[in-house]
Short mmCIF file of C-alpha atoms and ligand atoms in Angstrom, two decimals:
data_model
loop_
_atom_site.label_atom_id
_atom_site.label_comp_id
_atom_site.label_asym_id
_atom_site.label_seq_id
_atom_site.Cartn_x
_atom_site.Cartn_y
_atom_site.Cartn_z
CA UNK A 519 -11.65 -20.49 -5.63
CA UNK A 520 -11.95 -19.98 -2.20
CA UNK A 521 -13.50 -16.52 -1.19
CA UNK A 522 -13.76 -14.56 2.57
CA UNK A 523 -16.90 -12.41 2.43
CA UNK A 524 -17.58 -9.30 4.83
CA UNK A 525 -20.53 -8.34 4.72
CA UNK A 526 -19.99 -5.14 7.55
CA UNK A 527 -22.08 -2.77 7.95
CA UNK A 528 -25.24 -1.06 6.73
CA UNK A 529 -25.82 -1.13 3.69
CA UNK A 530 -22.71 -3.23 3.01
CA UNK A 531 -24.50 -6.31 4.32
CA UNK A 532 -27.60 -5.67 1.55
CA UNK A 533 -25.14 -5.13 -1.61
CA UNK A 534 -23.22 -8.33 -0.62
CA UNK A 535 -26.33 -10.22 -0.25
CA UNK A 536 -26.28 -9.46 -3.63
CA UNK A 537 -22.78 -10.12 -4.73
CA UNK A 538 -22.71 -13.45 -3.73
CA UNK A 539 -26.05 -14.24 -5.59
CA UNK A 540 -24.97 -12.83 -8.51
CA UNK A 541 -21.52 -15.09 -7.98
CA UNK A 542 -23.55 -18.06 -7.45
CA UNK A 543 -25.38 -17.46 -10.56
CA UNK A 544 -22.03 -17.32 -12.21
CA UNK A 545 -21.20 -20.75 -10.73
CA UNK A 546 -24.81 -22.02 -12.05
CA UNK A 547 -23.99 -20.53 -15.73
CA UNK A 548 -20.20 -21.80 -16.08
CA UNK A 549 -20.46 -24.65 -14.23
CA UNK A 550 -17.42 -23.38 -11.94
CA UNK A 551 -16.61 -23.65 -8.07
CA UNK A 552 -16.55 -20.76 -5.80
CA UNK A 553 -16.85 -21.55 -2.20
CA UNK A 554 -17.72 -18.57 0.26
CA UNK A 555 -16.96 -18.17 3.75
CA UNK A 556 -18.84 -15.44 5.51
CA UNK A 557 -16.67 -13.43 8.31
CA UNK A 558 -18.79 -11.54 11.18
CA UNK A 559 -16.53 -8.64 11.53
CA UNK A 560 -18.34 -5.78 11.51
CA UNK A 561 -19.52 -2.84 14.17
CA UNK A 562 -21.96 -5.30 15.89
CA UNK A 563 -19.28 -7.88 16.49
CA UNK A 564 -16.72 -5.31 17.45
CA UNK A 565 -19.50 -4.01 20.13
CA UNK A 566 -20.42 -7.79 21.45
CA UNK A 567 -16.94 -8.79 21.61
CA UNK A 568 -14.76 -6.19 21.91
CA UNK A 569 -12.48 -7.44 18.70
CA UNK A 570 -12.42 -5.67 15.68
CA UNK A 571 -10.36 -8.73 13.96
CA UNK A 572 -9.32 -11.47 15.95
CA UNK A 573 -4.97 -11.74 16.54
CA UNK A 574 -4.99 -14.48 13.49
CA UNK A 575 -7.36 -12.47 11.21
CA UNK A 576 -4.74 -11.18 8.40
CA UNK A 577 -3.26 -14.62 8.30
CA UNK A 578 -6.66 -16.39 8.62
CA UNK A 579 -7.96 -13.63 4.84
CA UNK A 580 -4.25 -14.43 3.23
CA UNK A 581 -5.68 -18.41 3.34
CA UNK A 582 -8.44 -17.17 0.85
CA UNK A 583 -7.55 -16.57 -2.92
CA UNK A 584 -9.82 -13.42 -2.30
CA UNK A 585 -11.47 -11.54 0.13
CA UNK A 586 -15.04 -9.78 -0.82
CA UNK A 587 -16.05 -6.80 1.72
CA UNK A 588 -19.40 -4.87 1.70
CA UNK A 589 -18.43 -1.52 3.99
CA UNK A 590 -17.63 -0.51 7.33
CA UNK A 591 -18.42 2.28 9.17
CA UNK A 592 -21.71 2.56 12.25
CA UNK A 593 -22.35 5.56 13.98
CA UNK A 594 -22.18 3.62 17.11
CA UNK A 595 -18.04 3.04 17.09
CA UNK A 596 -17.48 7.15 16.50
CA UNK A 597 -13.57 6.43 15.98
CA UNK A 598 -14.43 3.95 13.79
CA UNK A 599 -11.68 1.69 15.59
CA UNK A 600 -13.05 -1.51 13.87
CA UNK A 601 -13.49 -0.38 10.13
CA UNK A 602 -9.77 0.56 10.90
CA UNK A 603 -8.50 -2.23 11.69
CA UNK A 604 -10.11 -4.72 9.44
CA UNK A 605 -10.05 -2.35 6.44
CA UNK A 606 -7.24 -0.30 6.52
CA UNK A 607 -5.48 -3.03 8.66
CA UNK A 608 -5.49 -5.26 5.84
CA UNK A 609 -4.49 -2.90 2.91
CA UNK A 610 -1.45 -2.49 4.97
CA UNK A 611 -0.95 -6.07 6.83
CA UNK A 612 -1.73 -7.70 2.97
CA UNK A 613 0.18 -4.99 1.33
CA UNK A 614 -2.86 -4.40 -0.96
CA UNK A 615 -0.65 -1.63 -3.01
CA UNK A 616 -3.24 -1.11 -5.59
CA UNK A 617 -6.24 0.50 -5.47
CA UNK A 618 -7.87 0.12 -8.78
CA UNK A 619 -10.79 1.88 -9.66
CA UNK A 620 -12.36 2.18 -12.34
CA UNK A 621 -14.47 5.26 -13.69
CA UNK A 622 -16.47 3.97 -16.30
CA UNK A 623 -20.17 5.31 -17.53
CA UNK A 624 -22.51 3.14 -18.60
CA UNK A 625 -25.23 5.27 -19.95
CA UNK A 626 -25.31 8.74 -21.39
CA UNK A 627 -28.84 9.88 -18.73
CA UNK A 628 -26.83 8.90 -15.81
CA UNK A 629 -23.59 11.45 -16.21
CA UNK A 630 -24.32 14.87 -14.18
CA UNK A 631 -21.70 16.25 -16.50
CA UNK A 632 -23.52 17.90 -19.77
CA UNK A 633 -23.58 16.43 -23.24
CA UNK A 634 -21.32 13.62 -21.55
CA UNK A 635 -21.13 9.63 -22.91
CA UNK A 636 -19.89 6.75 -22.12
CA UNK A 637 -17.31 7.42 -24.91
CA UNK A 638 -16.01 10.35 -22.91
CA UNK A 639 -16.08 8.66 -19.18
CA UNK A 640 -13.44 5.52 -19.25
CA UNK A 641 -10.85 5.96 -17.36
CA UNK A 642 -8.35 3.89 -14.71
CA UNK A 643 -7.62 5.64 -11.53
CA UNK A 644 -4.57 3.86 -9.47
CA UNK A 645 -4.81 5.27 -6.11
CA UNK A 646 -1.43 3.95 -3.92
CA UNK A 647 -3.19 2.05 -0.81
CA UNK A 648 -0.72 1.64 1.71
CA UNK A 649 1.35 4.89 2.14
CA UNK A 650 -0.04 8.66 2.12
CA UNK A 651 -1.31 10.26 4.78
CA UNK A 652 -3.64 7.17 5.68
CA UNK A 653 -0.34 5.78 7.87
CA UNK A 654 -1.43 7.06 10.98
CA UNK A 655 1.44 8.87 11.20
CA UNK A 656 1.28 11.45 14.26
CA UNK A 657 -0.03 13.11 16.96
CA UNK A 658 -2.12 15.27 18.92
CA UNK A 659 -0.52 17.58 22.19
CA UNK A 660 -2.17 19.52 24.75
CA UNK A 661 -5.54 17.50 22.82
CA UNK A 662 -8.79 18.94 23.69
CA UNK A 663 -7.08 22.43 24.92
CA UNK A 664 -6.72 26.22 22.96
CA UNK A 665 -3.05 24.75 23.16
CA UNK A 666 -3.95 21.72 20.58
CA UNK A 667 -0.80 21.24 18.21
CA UNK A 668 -1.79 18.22 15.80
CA UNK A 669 0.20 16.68 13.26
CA UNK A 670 -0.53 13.95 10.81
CA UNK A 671 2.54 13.12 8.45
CA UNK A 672 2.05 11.90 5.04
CA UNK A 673 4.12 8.97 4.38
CA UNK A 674 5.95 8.76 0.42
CA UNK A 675 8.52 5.82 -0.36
CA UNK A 676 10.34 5.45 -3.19
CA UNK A 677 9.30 1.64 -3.31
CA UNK A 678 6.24 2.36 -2.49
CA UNK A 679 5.55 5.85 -5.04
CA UNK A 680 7.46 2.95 -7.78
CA UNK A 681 5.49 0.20 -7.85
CA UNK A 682 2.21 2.26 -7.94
CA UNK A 683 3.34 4.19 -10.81
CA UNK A 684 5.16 1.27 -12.84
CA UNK A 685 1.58 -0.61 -12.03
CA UNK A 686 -0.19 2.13 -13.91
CA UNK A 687 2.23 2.02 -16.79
CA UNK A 688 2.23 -1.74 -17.31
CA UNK A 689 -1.92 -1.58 -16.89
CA UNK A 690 -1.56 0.76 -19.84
CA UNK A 691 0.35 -1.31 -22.27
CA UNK A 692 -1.60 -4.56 -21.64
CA UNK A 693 -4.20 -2.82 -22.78
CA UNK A 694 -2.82 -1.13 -25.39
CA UNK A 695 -3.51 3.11 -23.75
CA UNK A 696 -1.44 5.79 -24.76
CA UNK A 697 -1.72 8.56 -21.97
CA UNK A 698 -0.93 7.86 -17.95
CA UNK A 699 -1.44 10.97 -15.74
CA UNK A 700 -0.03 11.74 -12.85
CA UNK A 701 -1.91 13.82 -9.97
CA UNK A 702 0.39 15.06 -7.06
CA UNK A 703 0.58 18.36 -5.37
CA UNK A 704 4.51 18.84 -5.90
CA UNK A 705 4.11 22.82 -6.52
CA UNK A 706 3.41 23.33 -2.21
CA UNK A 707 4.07 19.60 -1.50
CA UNK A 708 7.59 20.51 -2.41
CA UNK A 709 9.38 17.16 -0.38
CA UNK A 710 7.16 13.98 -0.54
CA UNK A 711 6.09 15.20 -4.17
CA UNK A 712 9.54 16.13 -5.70
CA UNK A 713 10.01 12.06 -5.37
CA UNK A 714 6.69 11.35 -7.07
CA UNK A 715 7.72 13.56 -9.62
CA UNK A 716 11.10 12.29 -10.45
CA UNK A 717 9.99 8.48 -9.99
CA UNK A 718 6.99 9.12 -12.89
CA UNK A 719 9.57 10.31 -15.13
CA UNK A 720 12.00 7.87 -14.22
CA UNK A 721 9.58 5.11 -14.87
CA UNK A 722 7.76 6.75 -17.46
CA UNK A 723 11.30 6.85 -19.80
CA UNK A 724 10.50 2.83 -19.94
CA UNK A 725 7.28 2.99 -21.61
CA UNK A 726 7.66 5.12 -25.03
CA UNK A 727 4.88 4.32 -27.09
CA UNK A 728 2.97 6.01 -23.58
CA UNK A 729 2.75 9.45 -23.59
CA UNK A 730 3.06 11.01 -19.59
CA UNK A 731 0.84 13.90 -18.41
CA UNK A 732 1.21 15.90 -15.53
CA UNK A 733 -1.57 17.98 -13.64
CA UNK A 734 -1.66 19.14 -10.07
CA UNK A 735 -4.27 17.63 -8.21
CA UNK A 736 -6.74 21.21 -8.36
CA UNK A 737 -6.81 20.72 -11.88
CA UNK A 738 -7.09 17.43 -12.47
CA UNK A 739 -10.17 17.87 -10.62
CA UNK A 740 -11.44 20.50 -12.73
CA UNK A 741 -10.35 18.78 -15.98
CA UNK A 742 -11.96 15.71 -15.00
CA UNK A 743 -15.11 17.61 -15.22
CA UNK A 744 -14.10 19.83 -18.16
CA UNK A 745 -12.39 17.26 -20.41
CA UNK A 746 -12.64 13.51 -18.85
CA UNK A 747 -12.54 12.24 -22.13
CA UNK A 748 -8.89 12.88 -22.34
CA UNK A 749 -8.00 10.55 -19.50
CA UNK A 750 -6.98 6.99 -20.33
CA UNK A 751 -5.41 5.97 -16.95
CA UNK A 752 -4.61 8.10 -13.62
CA UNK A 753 -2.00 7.52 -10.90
CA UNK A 754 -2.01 9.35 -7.72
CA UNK A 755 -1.43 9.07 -3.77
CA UNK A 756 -3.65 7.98 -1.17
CA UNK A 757 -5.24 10.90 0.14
CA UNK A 758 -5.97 12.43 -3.42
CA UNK A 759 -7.16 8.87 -4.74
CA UNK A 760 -9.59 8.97 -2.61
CA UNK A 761 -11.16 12.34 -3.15
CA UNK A 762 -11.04 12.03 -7.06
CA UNK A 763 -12.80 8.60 -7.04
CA UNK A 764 -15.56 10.21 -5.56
CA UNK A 765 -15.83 13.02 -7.92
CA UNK A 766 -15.63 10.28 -10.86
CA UNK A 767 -18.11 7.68 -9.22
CA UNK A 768 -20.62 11.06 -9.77
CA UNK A 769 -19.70 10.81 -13.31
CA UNK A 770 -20.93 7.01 -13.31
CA UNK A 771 -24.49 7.97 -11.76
CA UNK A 772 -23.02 7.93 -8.09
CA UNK A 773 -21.67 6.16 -5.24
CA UNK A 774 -23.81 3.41 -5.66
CA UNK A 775 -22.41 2.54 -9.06
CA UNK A 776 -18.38 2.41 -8.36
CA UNK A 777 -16.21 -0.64 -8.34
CA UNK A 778 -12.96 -1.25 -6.63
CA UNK A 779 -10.03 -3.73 -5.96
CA UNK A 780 -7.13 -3.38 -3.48
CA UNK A 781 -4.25 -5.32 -4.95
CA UNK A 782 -1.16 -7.24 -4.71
CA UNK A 783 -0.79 -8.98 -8.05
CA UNK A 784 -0.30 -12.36 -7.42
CA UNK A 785 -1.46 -12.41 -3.93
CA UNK A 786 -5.06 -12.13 -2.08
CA UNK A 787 -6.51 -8.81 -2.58
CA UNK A 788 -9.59 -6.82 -1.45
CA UNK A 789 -12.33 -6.13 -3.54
CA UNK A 790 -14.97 -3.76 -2.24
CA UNK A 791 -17.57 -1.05 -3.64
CA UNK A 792 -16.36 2.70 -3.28
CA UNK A 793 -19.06 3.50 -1.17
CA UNK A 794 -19.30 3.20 2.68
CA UNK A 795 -22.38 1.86 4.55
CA UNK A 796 -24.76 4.67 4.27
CA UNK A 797 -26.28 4.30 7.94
CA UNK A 798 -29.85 6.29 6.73
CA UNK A 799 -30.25 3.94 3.87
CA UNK A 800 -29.03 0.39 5.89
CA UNK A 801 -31.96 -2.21 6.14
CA UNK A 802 -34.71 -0.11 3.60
CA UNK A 803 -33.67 -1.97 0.88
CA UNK A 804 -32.93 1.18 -1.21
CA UNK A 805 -29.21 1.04 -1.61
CA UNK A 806 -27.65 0.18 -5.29
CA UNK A 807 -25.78 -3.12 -5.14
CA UNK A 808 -24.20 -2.13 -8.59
CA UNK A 809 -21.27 -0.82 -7.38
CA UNK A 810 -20.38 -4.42 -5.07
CA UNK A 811 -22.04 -6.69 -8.17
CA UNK A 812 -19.13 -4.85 -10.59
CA UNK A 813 -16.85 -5.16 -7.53
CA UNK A 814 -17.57 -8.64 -7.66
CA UNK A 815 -17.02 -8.70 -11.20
CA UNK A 816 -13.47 -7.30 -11.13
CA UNK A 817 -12.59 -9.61 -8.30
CA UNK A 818 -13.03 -12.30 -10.89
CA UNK A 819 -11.32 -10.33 -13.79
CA UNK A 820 -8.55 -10.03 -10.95
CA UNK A 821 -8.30 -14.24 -10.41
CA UNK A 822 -8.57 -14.97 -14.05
CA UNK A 823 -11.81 -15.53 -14.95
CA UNK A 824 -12.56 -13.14 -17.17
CA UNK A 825 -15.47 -14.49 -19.34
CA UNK A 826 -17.10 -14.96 -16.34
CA UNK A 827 -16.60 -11.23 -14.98
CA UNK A 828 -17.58 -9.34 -18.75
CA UNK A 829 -20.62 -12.11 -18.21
CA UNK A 830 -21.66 -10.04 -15.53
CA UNK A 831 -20.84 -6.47 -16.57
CA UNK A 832 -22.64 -7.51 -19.47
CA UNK A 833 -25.85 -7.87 -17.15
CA UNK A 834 -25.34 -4.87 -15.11
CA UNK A 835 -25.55 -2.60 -18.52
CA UNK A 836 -28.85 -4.70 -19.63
CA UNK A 837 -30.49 -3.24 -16.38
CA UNK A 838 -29.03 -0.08 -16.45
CA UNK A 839 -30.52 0.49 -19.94
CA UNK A 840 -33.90 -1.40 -19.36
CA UNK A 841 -33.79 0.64 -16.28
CA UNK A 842 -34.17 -2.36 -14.05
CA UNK A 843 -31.96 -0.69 -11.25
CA UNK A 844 -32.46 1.47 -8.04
CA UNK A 845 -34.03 4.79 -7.55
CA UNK A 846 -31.04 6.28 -6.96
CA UNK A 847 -30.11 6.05 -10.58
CA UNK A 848 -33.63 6.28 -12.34
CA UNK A 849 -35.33 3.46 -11.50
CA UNK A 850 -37.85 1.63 -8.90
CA UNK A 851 -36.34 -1.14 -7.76
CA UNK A 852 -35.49 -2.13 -4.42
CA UNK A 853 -32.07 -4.01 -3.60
CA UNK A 854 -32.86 -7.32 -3.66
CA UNK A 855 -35.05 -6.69 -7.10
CA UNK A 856 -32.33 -4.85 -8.72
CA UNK A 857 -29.79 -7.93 -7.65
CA UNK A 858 -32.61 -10.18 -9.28
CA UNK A 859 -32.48 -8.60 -12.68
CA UNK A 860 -28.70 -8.50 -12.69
CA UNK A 861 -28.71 -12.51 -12.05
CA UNK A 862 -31.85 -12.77 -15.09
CA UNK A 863 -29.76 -10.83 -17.34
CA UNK A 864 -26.86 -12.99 -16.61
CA UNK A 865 -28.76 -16.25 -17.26
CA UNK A 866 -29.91 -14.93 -20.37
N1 NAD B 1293 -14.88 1.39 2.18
C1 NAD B 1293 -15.71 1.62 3.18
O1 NAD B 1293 -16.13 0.68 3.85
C2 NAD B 1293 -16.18 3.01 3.44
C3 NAD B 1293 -16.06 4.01 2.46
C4 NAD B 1293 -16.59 5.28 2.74
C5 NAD B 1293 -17.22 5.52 3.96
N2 NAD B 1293 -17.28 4.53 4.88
C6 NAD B 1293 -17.99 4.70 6.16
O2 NAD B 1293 -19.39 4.64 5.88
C7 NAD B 1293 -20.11 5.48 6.79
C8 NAD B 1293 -20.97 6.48 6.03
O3 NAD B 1293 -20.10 7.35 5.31
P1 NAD B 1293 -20.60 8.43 4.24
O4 NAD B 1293 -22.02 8.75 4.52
O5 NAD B 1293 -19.60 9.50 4.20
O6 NAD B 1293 -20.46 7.68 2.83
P2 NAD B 1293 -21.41 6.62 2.11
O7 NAD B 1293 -20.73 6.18 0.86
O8 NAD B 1293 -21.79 5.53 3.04
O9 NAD B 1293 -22.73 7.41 1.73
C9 NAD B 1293 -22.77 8.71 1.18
C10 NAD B 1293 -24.05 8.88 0.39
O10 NAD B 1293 -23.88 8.28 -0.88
C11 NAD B 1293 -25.07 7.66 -1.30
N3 NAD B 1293 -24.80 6.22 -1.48
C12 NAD B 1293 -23.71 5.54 -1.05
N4 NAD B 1293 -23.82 4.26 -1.40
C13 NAD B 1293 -24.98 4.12 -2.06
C14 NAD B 1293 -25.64 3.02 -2.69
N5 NAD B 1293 -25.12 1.79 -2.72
N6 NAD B 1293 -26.84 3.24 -3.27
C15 NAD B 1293 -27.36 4.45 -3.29
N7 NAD B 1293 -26.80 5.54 -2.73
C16 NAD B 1293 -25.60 5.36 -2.13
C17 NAD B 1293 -26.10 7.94 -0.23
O11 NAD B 1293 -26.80 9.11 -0.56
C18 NAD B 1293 -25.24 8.17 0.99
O12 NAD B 1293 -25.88 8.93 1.95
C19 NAD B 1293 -19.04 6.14 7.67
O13 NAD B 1293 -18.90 5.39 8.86
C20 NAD B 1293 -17.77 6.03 6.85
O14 NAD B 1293 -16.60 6.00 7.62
C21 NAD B 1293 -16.81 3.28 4.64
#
């Protein structure tokens, strides 16, 4: 396998650093071949060379079978112009449709949410990647004036609301789930959310033995707190993926704990943690590489291997309950330490 790493920026270069050790160790315990390639984008190259991603960049990631990113984002580029273009640029140039991510709790002290377990935190979230409001959709008159009229459109297709939902559905019967839930706003979103709302029951009519739910996005995010226990799998748009993931990575222990893959099935997709590069934390080896380790994880659940990626999910619980892991979630452990006992607990 043949994987494109980006390391980026901030603290995205440290958890990487630790993703690929903890993929090498994989190669050293099942004797299998991953070869990296390391590409510079990031803010610093951006600012050297004035390119964000060079004219053959989405062709040059599509040669990989995967592409491994840390996160972008530097105070220093203010419009963010490069974390843009090679982030959201290649959701959309790759058609990365899928934005899986996972909400899953590992251990019962790190939940903010009380008398919560891991048996009532497990739960999918499908977030569509490459429609929404994220299009760029719009414009800004009379900018910088009492005058200012701004719009930003929010995008919904019916191929593209489809295959996210059907996605969902099929994730749920391989895995043998009863409940998918869908999260729109259709009650004031009355156009783009009519269509989400007809294509989940359209879809939803091929999948009996799965039982639909419905919430408005509001109370999904109050039931997630309430009741997450009564979420199997979630499928919502762009925008509202986004926020929710946030709220559920708190349920995990944090940003520093949550995984996530931008997909095409069948073609090269993005795996990446949830969280950006947290400029006050970059280069203090502080940050939690848990979140890009089980991002690295589910990049190899994604290409197959999946002995190799409950190998190391296996090892990131062993820390978490010896507490070999970053302050952030208990422990005393700097990043590169906290990498180390993942890759122990892997060798066994
Ligand atoms: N996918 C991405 O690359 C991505 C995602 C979100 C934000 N960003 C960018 O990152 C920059 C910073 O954004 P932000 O501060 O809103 O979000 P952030 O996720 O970088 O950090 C928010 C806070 O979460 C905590 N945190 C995040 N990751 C952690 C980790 N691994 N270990 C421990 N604690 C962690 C820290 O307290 C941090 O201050 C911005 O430029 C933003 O655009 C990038």
């Amino acid at each position: 396998m043949n994987i494109a790493i980006i390391p980026g920026d901030g603290i995205g270069r440290e958890v990487t650093a630790e993703a690929v050790k903890v993929l090498r160790t994989v190669q050293e315990r099942f004797g299998k071949t991953l070869a990296f390639e390391t590409l510079p984008w990031s803010a610093d190259h951006f600012l050297q060379s004035g390119i964000t991603i060079p004219a053959n960049g989405y062709d040059l990631l599509r040669s990989f079978d995967a592409v491994f990113v840390g996160a972008l984002g530097d105070p220093r580029v203010p419009d963010n112009r490069h974390a843009r273009d090679i982030l959201l640029g290649t959701r959309f140039e790759l058609d990365l449709y899928v934005n899986y991510r996972p909400v899953r709790l590992l251990d019962e002290r790190l939940c903010p949410l009380k008398g919560r377990g891991p048996a009532d935190v497990n739960f999918a979230v499908f977030r569509e990647n490459t429609e929404g409001l994220y299009v760029g959709v719009g414009g800004r008159f009379k900018a910088g004036t009492e005058d200012e009229v701004a719009i930003q459109e929010e995008l919904n297709t019916y191929k593209g609301v489809h295959r996210i939902i059907r996605h969902a559905f099929e994730f749920a019967r391989a895995r043998g789930l009863t409940k998918v839930c869908m999260a729109d706003k259709s009650n004031a979103m009355t156009h783009g959310h009519a269509l989400w709302q007809r294509v989940f029951k359209e879809v939803a009519s091929g999948y009996p033995e799965i039982h639909p739910t419905h919430y408005y996005i509001d109370a999904l995010a109050m039931y997630m707190v309430l009741d997450p226990g009564q979420f199997q799998v979630i499928v919502t748009n762009n925008l509202f993926g986004d926020i929710i993931t946030d709220l559920g990575a708190t349920f995990q222990g944090g940003l520093g704990m949550a995984a996530s893959g931008n997909i095409h099935p069948g073609r090269t997709s993005l795996f990446e943690p949830v969280h950006g590069s947290a400029p006050k934390f970059a280069g203090r080896n502080v940050a939690n590489p848990i979140g890009a380790i089980a991002s690295a994880a589910l990049m190899l659940e994604t290409l197959g291997w999946t002995e190799e990626s409950a190998a190391i999910d296996a090892a990131i619980l062993q820390t978490v309950k010896d507490r070999n892991v970053t302050q952030d979630i208990g422990g005393s452990l700097g990043t590169a330490q906290a990498g180390d006992a993942i890759r122990a607990a892997l060798l066994g």
